[in-house]
Amino acid sequence: MSVDTRPLAIFLMGPTASGKTALACHLADHFGVELVSVDSALVYRGMDIGTAKPDAAMLARHPHRLIDIRDPADAYSAADFSLDAMQAMRAAVATRRLPLLVGGTGLYFRALQQGLSPLPAADAEIRRRLAAEAEQQGWPALHARLAQLDPAAASRIRPRDAQRIQRALEVIELGDGQPLSEQQKRAERARFPFRVLKLALVPTDRADLHAQIALRFDAMLEAGFLDEVRRLRERGDLGPDVPAMRAVGYRQAWDYLDGNADAKTFRQRALAATRQLAKRQITWLRGELDARWFEPGLTQTRDEVMRAVDWFTNGP
């Protein structure tokens, strides 16, 4: 039987507000790990409070790769993340450290481990045309068009997810009408060059997670979240359609500061969007059949995770 000689890596996953960062830092205190953030919002500078970014003291003690590497005006894709994360992982191994990737952006984990389909590059003219059509008809109408052209892709994309609807229709047009889902199936997947231990923090009681989400959001408001969004607005080069500003919480805050909601409605909308994000993250985690699930927030869980990592790195 052949021996798997690939270097080791750990994926620490879970929905928002499940305690991933605290557990990752605890593991860093006991193992020689290199922490790598897997979060589509933490990459942006100046988006600190609303993303629950680790504070300066925590980052000084436990540095995280791929935090604060982009300006909010600049796009950052799953492909960008895959390149950056692989570079960080290889650098960790070169210094005999264990890469520990922590976060909740399932698309980034998937893109890193499984690769991305070789789909056509973006076409600015097609995107402008689709955006103009959406402005006239609404994104749900374009989603209905996508459902006719590619039912499988449409079933995975929400009717108001402008970015993904636009990309799916663009790819279909550039692919001479071939459905996005079919183009993705043709992609060849190379073997991932690391052996991975997948750990997932997933609460059995969704109400506990919802309560934690509410507590954390109220703490963000106390810490000055709305002032943070005001500063971002004052730059003048950002808007509600910029990918960074579509992050959960930020888009609702932007709408509130535009005068489209009162304070109570803003809070309700932000909490509802965060709960929906957590639900999508948990749904994605159910597809990670090789992940070990743990209950967040328990001392017993922390000890069990410690034992799992020790066994993975040192053997029985």
mmCIF file of C-alpha atoms in Angstrom:
data_model
loop_
_atom_site.group_PDB
_atom_site.id
_atom_site.type_symbol
_atom_site.label_atom_id
_atom_site.label_comp_id
_atom_site.label_asym_id
_atom_site.label_seq_id
_atom_site.Cartn_x
_atom_site.Cartn_y
_atom_site.Cartn_z
ATOM 1 C CA MET A 1 0.000 0.000 0.000
ATOM 2 C CA SER A 2 1.403 3.397 -1.013
ATOM 3 C CA VAL A 3 2.082 5.982 1.679
ATOM 4 C CA ASP A 4 0.505 9.428 1.325
ATOM 5 C CA THR A 5 3.472 11.782 1.552
ATOM 6 C CA ARG A 6 1.597 15.028 0.933
ATOM 7 C CA PRO A 7 2.133 17.748 3.566
ATOM 8 C CA LEU A 8 -0.624 18.273 6.118
ATOM 9 C CA ALA A 9 -3.135 21.110 6.401
ATOM 10 C CA ILE A 10 -6.185 21.833 8.545
ATOM 11 C CA PHE A 11 -9.451 23.435 7.455
ATOM 12 C CA LEU A 12 -11.406 24.959 10.361
ATOM 13 C CA MET A 13 -14.847 25.813 9.003
ATOM 14 C CA GLY A 14 -18.234 26.870 10.296
ATOM 15 C CA PRO A 15 -21.029 29.414 10.013
ATOM 16 C CA THR A 16 -20.611 33.023 11.028
ATOM 17 C CA ALA A 17 -20.438 33.700 14.789
ATOM 18 C CA SER A 18 -19.612 30.079 15.633
ATOM 19 C CA GLY A 19 -16.298 30.854 17.362
ATOM 20 C CA LYS A 20 -13.845 29.792 14.639
ATOM 21 C CA THR A 21 -11.290 32.545 15.239
ATOM 22 C CA ALA A 22 -11.074 31.945 18.988
ATOM 23 C CA LEU A 23 -10.579 28.214 18.462
ATOM 24 C CA ALA A 24 -7.975 28.788 15.744
ATOM 25 C CA CYS A 25 -6.001 31.057 18.076
ATOM 26 C CA HIS A 26 -6.249 28.456 20.835
ATOM 27 C CA LEU A 27 -4.823 25.849 18.477
ATOM 28 C CA ALA A 28 -2.056 28.266 17.507
ATOM 29 C CA ASP A 29 -1.073 28.464 21.182
ATOM 30 C CA HIS A 30 -0.463 24.714 21.252
ATOM 31 C CA PHE A 31 0.663 23.735 17.754
ATOM 32 C CA GLY A 32 3.108 25.168 15.240
ATOM 33 C CA VAL A 33 0.499 26.449 12.817
ATOM 34 C CA GLU A 34 0.330 29.230 10.245
ATOM 35 C CA LEU A 35 -3.119 30.842 10.323
ATOM 36 C CA VAL A 36 -4.670 31.645 6.947
ATOM 37 C CA SER A 37 -7.991 33.504 6.776
ATOM 38 C CA VAL A 38 -10.683 32.110 4.475
ATOM 39 C CA ASP A 39 -13.126 35.007 4.473
ATOM 40 C CA SER A 40 -14.290 37.073 1.512
ATOM 41 C CA ALA A 41 -14.774 40.213 3.668
ATOM 42 C CA LEU A 42 -11.674 40.100 5.870
ATOM 43 C CA VAL A 43 -9.474 40.618 2.815
ATOM 44 C CA TYR A 44 -10.588 44.279 2.698
ATOM 45 C CA ARG A 45 -8.835 47.072 4.559
ATOM 46 C CA GLY A 46 -11.029 49.463 6.532
ATOM 47 C CA MET A 47 -13.811 46.903 6.962
ATOM 48 C CA ASP A 48 -13.027 45.910 10.517
ATOM 49 C CA ILE A 49 -16.018 46.192 12.829
ATOM 50 C CA GLY A 50 -18.731 44.837 10.538
ATOM 51 C CA THR A 51 -16.624 41.836 9.537
ATOM 52 C CA ALA A 52 -15.723 40.906 13.140
ATOM 53 C CA LYS A 53 -12.091 41.131 12.066
ATOM 54 C CA PRO A 54 -9.595 40.070 14.764
ATOM 55 C CA ASP A 55 -8.354 43.175 16.540
ATOM 56 C CA ALA A 56 -4.787 44.470 16.464
ATOM 57 C CA ALA A 57 -3.834 42.759 19.725
ATOM 58 C CA MET A 58 -5.066 39.383 18.512
ATOM 59 C CA LEU A 59 -3.361 39.766 15.135
ATOM 60 C CA ALA A 60 -0.124 40.777 16.848
ATOM 61 C CA ARG A 61 -0.192 37.591 18.900
ATOM 62 C CA HIS A 62 -1.693 35.372 16.204
ATOM 63 C CA PRO A 63 -0.955 36.756 12.721
ATOM 64 C CA HIS A 64 -3.380 35.706 9.983
ATOM 65 C CA ARG A 65 -2.462 35.567 6.337
ATOM 66 C CA LEU A 66 -4.897 37.088 3.777
ATOM 67 C CA ILE A 67 -6.364 39.747 6.058
ATOM 68 C CA ASP A 68 -6.238 43.393 4.905
ATOM 69 C CA ILE A 69 -4.751 42.585 1.507
ATOM 70 C CA ARG A 70 -7.205 44.509 -0.705
ATOM 71 C CA ASP A 71 -8.769 47.946 -0.874
ATOM 72 C CA PRO A 72 -12.599 47.772 -0.814
ATOM 73 C CA ALA A 73 -12.713 49.308 -4.295
ATOM 74 C CA ASP A 74 -10.734 46.376 -5.724
ATOM 75 C CA ALA A 75 -12.301 43.055 -6.649
ATOM 76 C CA TYR A 76 -11.087 39.838 -5.064
ATOM 77 C CA SER A 77 -12.192 36.521 -6.513
ATOM 78 C CA ALA A 78 -12.132 32.874 -5.528
ATOM 79 C CA ALA A 79 -9.396 32.417 -8.124
ATOM 80 C CA ASP A 80 -7.346 35.162 -6.451
ATOM 81 C CA PHE A 81 -7.855 33.475 -3.105
ATOM 82 C CA SER A 82 -6.778 30.076 -4.438
ATOM 83 C CA LEU A 83 -3.478 31.480 -5.670
ATOM 84 C CA ASP A 84 -2.829 33.467 -2.495
ATOM 85 C CA ALA A 85 -3.811 30.648 -0.149
ATOM 86 C CA MET A 86 -1.700 28.056 -1.956
ATOM 87 C CA GLN A 87 1.273 30.391 -1.790
ATOM 88 C CA ALA A 88 0.705 30.894 1.945
ATOM 89 C CA MET A 89 0.361 27.155 2.533
ATOM 90 C CA ARG A 90 3.556 26.336 0.661
ATOM 91 C CA ALA A 91 5.410 29.076 2.536
ATOM 92 C CA ALA A 92 4.203 27.612 5.848
ATOM 93 C CA VAL A 93 5.398 24.138 4.927
ATOM 94 C CA ALA A 94 8.754 25.553 3.839
ATOM 95 C CA THR A 95 9.221 26.867 7.384
ATOM 96 C CA ARG A 96 7.964 23.599 8.908
ATOM 97 C CA ARG A 97 4.678 25.072 10.074
ATOM 98 C CA LEU A 98 1.233 23.526 9.683
ATOM 99 C CA PRO A 99 -1.190 25.579 7.542
ATOM 100 C CA LEU A 100 -4.480 26.113 9.404
ATOM 101 C CA LEU A 101 -7.095 27.708 7.188
ATOM 102 C CA VAL A 102 -9.945 29.246 9.164
ATOM 103 C CA GLY A 103 -13.106 30.900 7.907
ATOM 104 C CA GLY A 104 -16.614 30.537 6.613
ATOM 105 C CA THR A 105 -16.413 31.278 2.883
ATOM 106 C CA GLY A 106 -17.269 27.895 1.427
ATOM 107 C CA LEU A 107 -16.627 29.000 -2.152
ATOM 108 C CA TYR A 108 -13.026 29.797 -1.239
ATOM 109 C CA PHE A 109 -12.454 26.428 0.438
ATOM 110 C CA ARG A 110 -13.970 24.654 -2.549
ATOM 111 C CA ALA A 111 -12.021 26.665 -5.121
ATOM 112 C CA LEU A 112 -8.781 25.964 -3.287
ATOM 113 C CA GLN A 113 -9.266 22.221 -2.870
ATOM 114 C CA GLN A 114 -11.208 21.342 -6.010
ATOM 115 C CA GLY A 115 -10.049 24.006 -8.431
ATOM 116 C CA LEU A 116 -12.092 26.311 -10.622
ATOM 117 C CA SER A 117 -13.590 25.504 -13.983
ATOM 118 C CA PRO A 118 -11.723 26.925 -17.003
ATOM 119 C CA LEU A 119 -14.607 29.235 -17.884
ATOM 120 C CA PRO A 120 -14.401 32.137 -20.341
ATOM 121 C CA ALA A 121 -12.862 35.396 -19.136
ATOM 122 C CA ALA A 122 -15.133 38.313 -18.314
ATOM 123 C CA ASP A 123 -16.496 40.362 -21.207
ATOM 124 C CA ALA A 124 -17.077 44.012 -20.295
ATOM 125 C CA GLU A 125 -19.527 44.663 -23.140
ATOM 126 C CA ILE A 126 -21.752 41.700 -22.279
ATOM 127 C CA ARG A 127 -21.723 42.699 -18.604
ATOM 128 C CA ARG A 128 -22.739 46.265 -19.400
ATOM 129 C CA ARG A 129 -25.589 45.026 -21.575
ATOM 130 C CA LEU A 130 -26.832 42.595 -18.919
ATOM 131 C CA ALA A 131 -26.629 45.293 -16.243
ATOM 132 C CA ALA A 132 -28.679 47.634 -18.448
ATOM 133 C CA GLU A 133 -31.283 44.922 -19.015
ATOM 134 C CA ALA A 134 -31.434 44.263 -15.279
ATOM 135 C CA GLU A 135 -31.973 47.944 -14.577
ATOM 136 C CA GLN A 136 -35.005 47.874 -16.870
ATOM 137 C CA GLN A 137 -36.409 44.425 -16.058
ATOM 138 C CA GLY A 138 -34.945 43.578 -12.641
ATOM 139 C CA TRP A 139 -32.567 40.757 -11.732
ATOM 140 C CA PRO A 140 -35.412 38.281 -11.028
ATOM 141 C CA ALA A 141 -36.360 38.571 -14.718
ATOM 142 C CA LEU A 142 -32.809 37.732 -15.761
ATOM 143 C CA HIS A 143 -32.851 34.872 -13.251
ATOM 144 C CA ALA A 144 -35.978 33.554 -14.999
ATOM 145 C CA ARG A 145 -34.077 33.706 -18.297
ATOM 146 C CA LEU A 146 -31.226 31.770 -16.697
ATOM 147 C CA ALA A 147 -33.712 29.151 -15.464
ATOM 148 C CA GLN A 148 -34.752 28.537 -19.077
ATOM 149 C CA LEU A 149 -31.175 28.304 -20.336
ATOM 150 C CA ASP A 150 -29.651 26.382 -17.419
ATOM 151 C CA PRO A 151 -32.105 25.119 -14.764
ATOM 152 C CA ALA A 152 -29.318 23.482 -12.751
ATOM 153 C CA ALA A 153 -27.355 26.721 -12.402
ATOM 154 C CA ALA A 154 -30.494 28.754 -11.671
ATOM 155 C CA SER A 155 -31.440 26.397 -8.835
ATOM 156 C CA ARG A 156 -28.158 27.281 -7.070
ATOM 157 C CA ILE A 157 -28.424 31.040 -7.571
ATOM 158 C CA ARG A 158 -30.855 33.305 -5.751
ATOM 159 C CA PRO A 159 -33.137 35.484 -7.936
ATOM 160 C CA ARG A 160 -31.523 38.697 -6.679
ATOM 161 C CA ASP A 161 -27.900 37.556 -6.697
ATOM 162 C CA ALA A 162 -26.884 40.038 -9.380
ATOM 163 C CA GLN A 163 -23.215 39.083 -9.580
ATOM 164 C CA ARG A 164 -23.776 35.344 -10.076
ATOM 165 C CA ILE A 165 -26.744 35.767 -12.431
ATOM 166 C CA GLN A 166 -24.720 38.134 -14.582
ATOM 167 C CA ARG A 167 -21.727 35.782 -14.641
ATOM 168 C CA ALA A 168 -23.843 32.724 -15.480
ATOM 169 C CA LEU A 169 -25.574 34.452 -18.408
ATOM 170 C CA GLU A 170 -22.252 35.857 -19.586
ATOM 171 C CA VAL A 171 -20.603 32.411 -19.580
ATOM 172 C CA ILE A 172 -23.533 30.862 -21.439
ATOM 173 C CA GLU A 173 -23.334 33.536 -24.129
ATOM 174 C CA LEU A 174 -19.562 33.237 -24.465
ATOM 175 C CA GLY A 175 -19.885 29.449 -24.562
ATOM 176 C CA ASP A 176 -22.179 29.483 -27.611
ATOM 177 C CA GLY A 177 -25.232 28.700 -25.519
ATOM 178 C CA GLN A 178 -23.768 25.809 -23.533
ATOM 179 C CA PRO A 179 -25.113 25.830 -19.940
ATOM 180 C CA LEU A 180 -22.783 27.009 -17.216
ATOM 181 C CA SER A 181 -23.341 23.767 -15.287
ATOM 182 C CA GLU A 182 -22.194 21.697 -18.272
ATOM 183 C CA GLN A 183 -19.097 23.820 -18.781
ATOM 184 C CA GLN A 184 -18.202 23.367 -15.128
ATOM 185 C CA LYS A 185 -18.562 19.578 -15.353
ATOM 186 C CA ARG A 186 -15.904 19.423 -18.050
ATOM 187 C CA ALA A 187 -13.241 20.794 -15.747
ATOM 188 C CA GLU A 188 -10.510 18.311 -14.781
ATOM 189 C CA ARG A 189 -9.670 18.235 -11.107
ATOM 190 C CA ALA A 190 -6.052 17.755 -10.133
ATOM 191 C CA ARG A 191 -5.257 16.037 -6.857
ATOM 192 C CA PHE A 192 -4.996 18.558 -4.034
ATOM 193 C CA PRO A 193 -1.324 18.706 -2.960
ATOM 194 C CA PHE A 194 -2.112 18.595 0.787
ATOM 195 C CA ARG A 195 -3.634 15.982 3.076
ATOM 196 C CA VAL A 196 -6.409 17.788 4.938
ATOM 197 C CA LEU A 197 -8.122 17.431 8.292
ATOM 198 C CA LYS A 198 -11.499 19.167 8.066
ATOM 199 C CA LEU A 199 -13.042 20.462 11.277
ATOM 200 C CA ALA A 200 -16.458 22.130 11.353
ATOM 201 C CA LEU A 201 -18.042 24.112 14.199
ATOM 202 C CA VAL A 202 -21.790 23.659 13.678
ATOM 203 C CA PRO A 203 -24.379 24.231 16.430
ATOM 204 C CA THR A 204 -27.108 21.636 16.837
ATOM 205 C CA ASP A 205 -29.503 24.305 18.119
ATOM 206 C CA ARG A 206 -29.949 27.035 15.505
ATOM 207 C CA ALA A 207 -31.540 29.316 18.142
ATOM 208 C CA ASP A 208 -28.247 29.476 20.040
ATOM 209 C CA LEU A 209 -26.450 30.597 16.902
ATOM 210 C CA HIS A 210 -29.128 33.207 16.174
ATOM 211 C CA ALA A 211 -28.754 34.572 19.703
ATOM 212 C CA GLN A 212 -24.986 34.771 19.272
ATOM 213 C CA ILE A 213 -25.435 36.559 15.945
ATOM 214 C CA ALA A 214 -27.683 39.152 17.599
ATOM 215 C CA LEU A 215 -25.275 39.696 20.492
ATOM 216 C CA ARG A 216 -22.350 40.137 18.159
ATOM 217 C CA PHE A 217 -24.200 42.536 15.866
ATOM 218 C CA ASP A 218 -25.303 44.717 18.770
ATOM 219 C CA ALA A 219 -21.690 44.771 19.959
ATOM 220 C CA MET A 220 -20.664 45.910 16.472
ATOM 221 C CA LEU A 221 -23.137 48.770 16.650
ATOM 222 C CA GLU A 222 -21.764 49.757 20.066
ATOM 223 C CA ALA A 223 -18.226 49.654 18.662
ATOM 224 C CA GLY A 224 -19.108 52.130 15.883
ATOM 225 C CA PHE A 225 -20.085 50.001 12.913
ATOM 226 C CA LEU A 226 -22.233 52.740 11.374
ATOM 227 C CA ASP A 227 -19.390 55.249 11.698
ATOM 228 C CA GLU A 228 -17.180 52.767 9.866
ATOM 229 C CA VAL A 229 -19.667 52.576 6.996
ATOM 230 C CA ARG A 230 -19.977 56.382 6.967
ATOM 231 C CA ARG A 231 -16.211 56.660 6.499
ATOM 232 C CA LEU A 232 -16.350 54.210 3.617
ATOM 233 C CA ARG A 233 -19.162 56.206 2.004
ATOM 234 C CA GLU A 234 -17.204 59.440 2.361
ATOM 235 C CA ARG A 235 -14.419 58.076 0.168
ATOM 236 C CA GLY A 236 -16.634 58.649 -2.864
ATOM 237 C CA ASP A 237 -15.355 55.693 -4.878
ATOM 238 C CA LEU A 238 -17.575 53.020 -3.307
ATOM 239 C CA GLY A 239 -21.243 52.229 -3.740
ATOM 240 C CA PRO A 240 -23.805 49.568 -2.842
ATOM 241 C CA ASP A 241 -22.981 47.602 -6.015
ATOM 242 C CA VAL A 242 -19.256 47.286 -5.250
ATOM 243 C CA PRO A 243 -18.614 43.649 -4.213
ATOM 244 C CA ALA A 244 -17.061 44.631 -0.869
ATOM 245 C CA MET A 245 -20.120 46.701 0.047
ATOM 246 C CA ARG A 246 -22.427 43.780 -0.645
ATOM 247 C CA ALA A 247 -21.031 42.000 2.412
ATOM 248 C CA VAL A 248 -23.691 41.100 4.972
ATOM 249 C CA GLY A 249 -24.349 44.017 7.284
ATOM 250 C CA TYR A 250 -22.654 46.571 5.066
ATOM 251 C CA ARG A 251 -25.327 46.605 2.387
ATOM 252 C CA GLN A 252 -28.055 46.964 5.019
ATOM 253 C CA ALA A 253 -26.094 49.760 6.731
ATOM 254 C CA TRP A 254 -25.610 51.524 3.401
ATOM 255 C CA ASP A 255 -29.344 51.341 2.757
ATOM 256 C CA TYR A 256 -30.056 52.717 6.234
ATOM 257 C CA LEU A 257 -27.660 55.619 5.749
ATOM 258 C CA ASP A 258 -29.387 56.335 2.434
ATOM 259 C CA GLY A 259 -32.547 56.893 4.477
ATOM 260 C CA ASN A 260 -34.345 53.811 3.187
ATOM 261 C CA ALA A 261 -34.982 52.266 6.615
ATOM 262 C CA ASP A 262 -35.265 53.296 10.232
ATOM 263 C CA ALA A 263 -32.859 52.015 12.892
ATOM 264 C CA LYS A 264 -35.111 49.149 13.987
ATOM 265 C CA THR A 265 -35.714 47.962 10.427
ATOM 266 C CA PHE A 266 -31.999 48.219 9.648
ATOM 267 C CA ARG A 267 -31.142 45.984 12.604
ATOM 268 C CA GLN A 268 -33.839 43.458 11.686
ATOM 269 C CA ARG A 269 -32.684 43.315 8.077
ATOM 270 C CA ALA A 270 -29.033 42.934 9.028
ATOM 271 C CA LEU A 271 -29.810 40.131 11.489
ATOM 272 C CA ALA A 272 -32.046 38.353 8.969
ATOM 273 C CA ALA A 273 -29.325 38.546 6.309
ATOM 274 C CA THR A 274 -26.724 37.207 8.743
ATOM 275 C CA ARG A 275 -28.987 34.315 9.746
ATOM 276 C CA GLN A 276 -29.534 33.510 6.067
ATOM 277 C CA LEU A 277 -25.772 33.550 5.517
ATOM 278 C CA ALA A 278 -25.297 31.129 8.405
ATOM 279 C CA LYS A 279 -27.973 28.846 6.964
ATOM 280 C CA ARG A 280 -26.236 28.780 3.576
ATOM 281 C CA GLN A 281 -22.906 28.069 5.249
ATOM 282 C CA ILE A 282 -24.347 25.133 7.205
ATOM 283 C CA THR A 283 -25.997 23.775 4.055
ATOM 284 C CA TRP A 284 -22.647 23.909 2.293
ATOM 285 C CA LEU A 285 -20.939 22.144 5.191
ATOM 286 C CA ARG A 286 -23.383 19.241 4.908
ATOM 287 C CA GLY A 287 -21.815 18.539 1.530
ATOM 288 C CA GLU A 288 -18.357 18.253 3.099
ATOM 289 C CA LEU A 289 -18.789 14.597 3.937
ATOM 290 C CA ASP A 290 -15.219 14.173 5.184
ATOM 291 C CA ALA A 291 -15.510 16.969 7.770
ATOM 292 C CA ARG A 292 -15.738 16.257 11.507
ATOM 293 C CA TRP A 293 -18.488 18.280 13.189
ATOM 294 C CA PHE A 294 -18.175 19.777 16.660
ATOM 295 C CA GLU A 295 -20.520 21.760 18.893
ATOM 296 C CA PRO A 296 -19.269 25.348 19.273
ATOM 297 C CA GLY A 297 -18.512 26.988 22.597
ATOM 298 C CA LEU A 298 -17.900 23.923 24.734
ATOM 299 C CA THR A 299 -14.713 23.215 26.670
ATOM 300 C CA GLN A 300 -15.242 19.577 25.726
ATOM 301 C CA THR A 301 -15.269 20.572 22.050
ATOM 302 C CA ARG A 302 -11.998 22.456 22.393
ATOM 303 C CA ASP A 303 -10.397 19.408 23.995
ATOM 304 C CA GLU A 304 -11.783 17.071 21.314
ATOM 305 C CA VAL A 305 -10.447 19.311 18.558
ATOM 306 C CA MET A 306 -7.056 19.407 20.263
ATOM 307 C CA ARG A 307 -6.957 15.615 20.332
ATOM 308 C CA ALA A 308 -8.013 15.407 16.675
ATOM 309 C CA VAL A 309 -5.239 17.779 15.607
ATOM 310 C CA ASP A 310 -2.686 15.953 17.762
ATOM 311 C CA TRP A 311 -3.646 12.622 16.241
ATOM 312 C CA PHE A 312 -3.564 14.075 12.720
ATOM 313 C CA THR A 313 -0.112 15.606 13.150
ATOM 314 C CA ASN A 314 1.576 13.030 15.351
ATOM 315 C CA GLY A 315 -0.330 9.807 14.730
ATOM 316 C CA PRO A 316 -1.971 7.428 17.226
#
